[in-house]
């Protein structure tokens, strides 16, 4: 019988971590070269492939995101928006990217009311569709935050390969997510997405213009206008990703929290180029203290509503 292993606790950094309790069955993952995490193994492998080729975290994030568009299209898609916080180790600063699209220029309150929409525009109506921002955000992330060692085409290569060659459908209780020839795919069946692969190839070849001009842009406009929408080619051509300074707040005097968007976004969500977003007021300690009072640790409260503290301040000033 071998002798028991003895630990010299004086040489162990943070010994309390050895006895750390895990809230799940998955153990902590450590890495010396890099770590990629996503909800789908093939997407994670796409990010790892880019890291192995010399890419950095930004390159890997785009590779993973575009691969998720293929493997989990209901989770991540080129028709949506994208946001990014990037820590630059060389300057020790955090930078932000706002990849959200705007509403069509011709979408007015009068037009919405003429369609019979009062109060809210239904999410199921195509006039609610904004310009997709993800494609430009992916390109912008690689060109502005990437390693510079890999082109956009090289970063998108894993996703293109997955879309062209297909992936094996895993067993899932949500078999209605995708249909092949009108039927749900079976476990083990290979799913190919050649049209998505072609869109990725055009984005890889022509950059942002491959999505916001030409064939893809025209297809988007044709579909939306066929259902009463007012989006035009100019809306897509004029779209641009915004590189901004992230909102930061020092929590507890020790930890700095960075966010791309402000609190109470359901109320204050808007185009910051058109409407003022009171960021400083939203991060004011008085306002945050008032919001904290709404929290009751003994029960959930799904009906928390917006508190008009800021408006009251303005009215009284």
PDB file of N, CA and C in Angstrom, residues 81-85 95-101 133-134 136-137 240-245 260:
ATOM      1  N   UNK A  81     -28.976  41.399 -33.252  1.00  0.00           N
ATOM      2  CA  UNK A  81     -27.986  42.409 -32.885  1.00  0.00           C
ATOM      3  C   UNK A  81     -26.868  41.763 -32.078  1.00  0.00           C
ATOM      4  N   UNK A  82     -25.822  42.516 -31.807  1.00  0.00           N
ATOM      5  CA  UNK A  82     -24.697  41.983 -31.028  1.00  0.00           C
ATOM      6  C   UNK A  82     -24.039  43.113 -30.251  1.00  0.00           C
ATOM      7  N   UNK A  83     -23.552  42.760 -29.082  1.00  0.00           N
ATOM      8  CA  UNK A  83     -22.861  43.721 -28.220  1.00  0.00           C
ATOM      9  C   UNK A  83     -21.577  43.080 -27.715  1.00  0.00           C
ATOM     10  N   UNK A  84     -20.604  43.896 -27.389  1.00  0.00           N
ATOM     11  CA  UNK A  84     -19.312  43.343 -26.989  1.00  0.00           C
ATOM     12  C   UNK A  84     -18.627  44.247 -25.978  1.00  0.00           C
ATOM     13  N   UNK A  85     -18.072  43.627 -24.942  1.00  0.00           N
ATOM     14  CA  UNK A  85     -17.155  44.292 -24.022  1.00  0.00           C
ATOM     15  C   UNK A  85     -15.799  43.635 -24.215  1.00  0.00           C
ATOM     16  N   UNK A  95     -13.270  48.303 -23.534  1.00  0.00           N
ATOM     17  CA  UNK A  95     -13.910  49.003 -24.645  1.00  0.00           C
ATOM     18  C   UNK A  95     -15.234  48.314 -24.963  1.00  0.00           C
ATOM     19  N   UNK A  96     -16.131  49.059 -25.571  1.00  0.00           N
ATOM     20  CA  UNK A  96     -17.461  48.519 -25.844  1.00  0.00           C
ATOM     21  C   UNK A  96     -17.862  48.713 -27.294  1.00  0.00           C
ATOM     22  N   UNK A  97     -18.697  47.801 -27.754  1.00  0.00           N
ATOM     23  CA  UNK A  97     -19.225  47.850 -29.111  1.00  0.00           C
ATOM     24  C   UNK A  97     -20.739  47.726 -29.027  1.00  0.00           C
ATOM     25  N   UNK A  98     -21.437  48.651 -29.657  1.00  0.00           N
ATOM     26  CA  UNK A  98     -22.898  48.618 -29.724  1.00  0.00           C
ATOM     27  C   UNK A  98     -23.296  48.234 -31.136  1.00  0.00           C
ATOM     28  N   UNK A  99     -23.714  47.002 -31.302  1.00  0.00           N
ATOM     29  CA  UNK A  99     -24.080  46.503 -32.619  1.00  0.00           C
ATOM     30  C   UNK A  99     -25.577  46.344 -32.783  1.00  0.00           C
ATOM     31  N   UNK A 100     -26.341  47.311 -32.295  1.00  0.00           N
ATOM     32  CA  UNK A 100     -27.798  47.251 -32.447  1.00  0.00           C
ATOM     33  C   UNK A 100     -28.236  48.073 -33.648  1.00  0.00           C
ATOM     34  N   UNK A 101     -29.235  47.577 -34.351  1.00  0.00           N
ATOM     35  CA  UNK A 101     -29.735  48.277 -35.522  1.00  0.00           C
ATOM     36  C   UNK A 101     -30.873  49.220 -35.178  1.00  0.00           C
ATOM     37  N   UNK A 133     -27.982  44.099 -36.742  1.00  0.00           N
ATOM     38  CA  UNK A 133     -26.675  44.675 -36.435  1.00  0.00           C
ATOM     39  C   UNK A 133     -25.560  43.675 -36.230  1.00  0.00           C
ATOM     40  N   UNK A 134     -25.916  42.379 -36.122  1.00  0.00           N
ATOM     41  CA  UNK A 134     -24.911  41.367 -35.776  1.00  0.00           C
ATOM     42  C   UNK A 134     -23.803  41.248 -36.813  1.00  0.00           C
ATOM     43  N   UNK A 136     -22.481  43.349 -39.000  1.00  0.00           N
ATOM     44  CA  UNK A 136     -21.498  44.434 -38.923  1.00  0.00           C
ATOM     45  C   UNK A 136     -20.711  44.370 -37.620  1.00  0.00           C
ATOM     46  N   UNK A 137     -21.383  43.964 -36.541  1.00  0.00           N
ATOM     47  CA  UNK A 137     -20.701  43.863 -35.247  1.00  0.00           C
ATOM     48  C   UNK A 137     -19.631  42.784 -35.271  1.00  0.00           C
ATOM     49  N   UNK A 240     -24.305  51.384 -39.133  1.00  0.00           N
ATOM     50  CA  UNK A 240     -22.903  51.340 -38.733  1.00  0.00           C
ATOM     51  C   UNK A 240     -22.809  50.923 -37.271  1.00  0.00           C
ATOM     52  N   UNK A 241     -21.768  50.187 -36.950  1.00  0.00           N
ATOM     53  CA  UNK A 241     -21.522  49.773 -35.573  1.00  0.00           C
ATOM     54  C   UNK A 241     -20.931  50.936 -34.789  1.00  0.00           C
ATOM     55  N   UNK A 242     -21.355  51.084 -33.549  1.00  0.00           N
ATOM     56  CA  UNK A 242     -20.839  52.153 -32.703  1.00  0.00           C
ATOM     57  C   UNK A 242     -19.828  51.594 -31.709  1.00  0.00           C
ATOM     58  N   UNK A 243     -18.668  52.232 -31.658  1.00  0.00           N
ATOM     59  CA  UNK A 243     -17.655  51.883 -30.665  1.00  0.00           C
ATOM     60  C   UNK A 243     -17.707  52.959 -29.587  1.00  0.00           C
ATOM     61  N   UNK A 244     -18.057  52.544 -28.388  1.00  0.00           N
ATOM     62  CA  UNK A 244     -18.337  53.508 -27.321  1.00  0.00           C
ATOM     63  C   UNK A 244     -17.568  53.159 -26.054  1.00  0.00           C
ATOM     64  N   UNK A 245     -17.535  54.125 -25.146  1.00  0.00           N
ATOM     65  CA  UNK A 245     -16.964  53.878 -23.831  1.00  0.00           C
ATOM     66  C   UNK A 245     -18.024  53.183 -22.986  1.00  0.00           C
ATOM     67  N   UNK A 260     -22.805  47.618 -21.074  1.00  0.00           N
ATOM     68  CA  UNK A 260     -22.991  48.347 -22.320  1.00  0.00           C
ATOM     69  C   UNK A 260     -24.250  49.202 -22.245  1.00  0.00           C
TER      70      UNK A 260
END
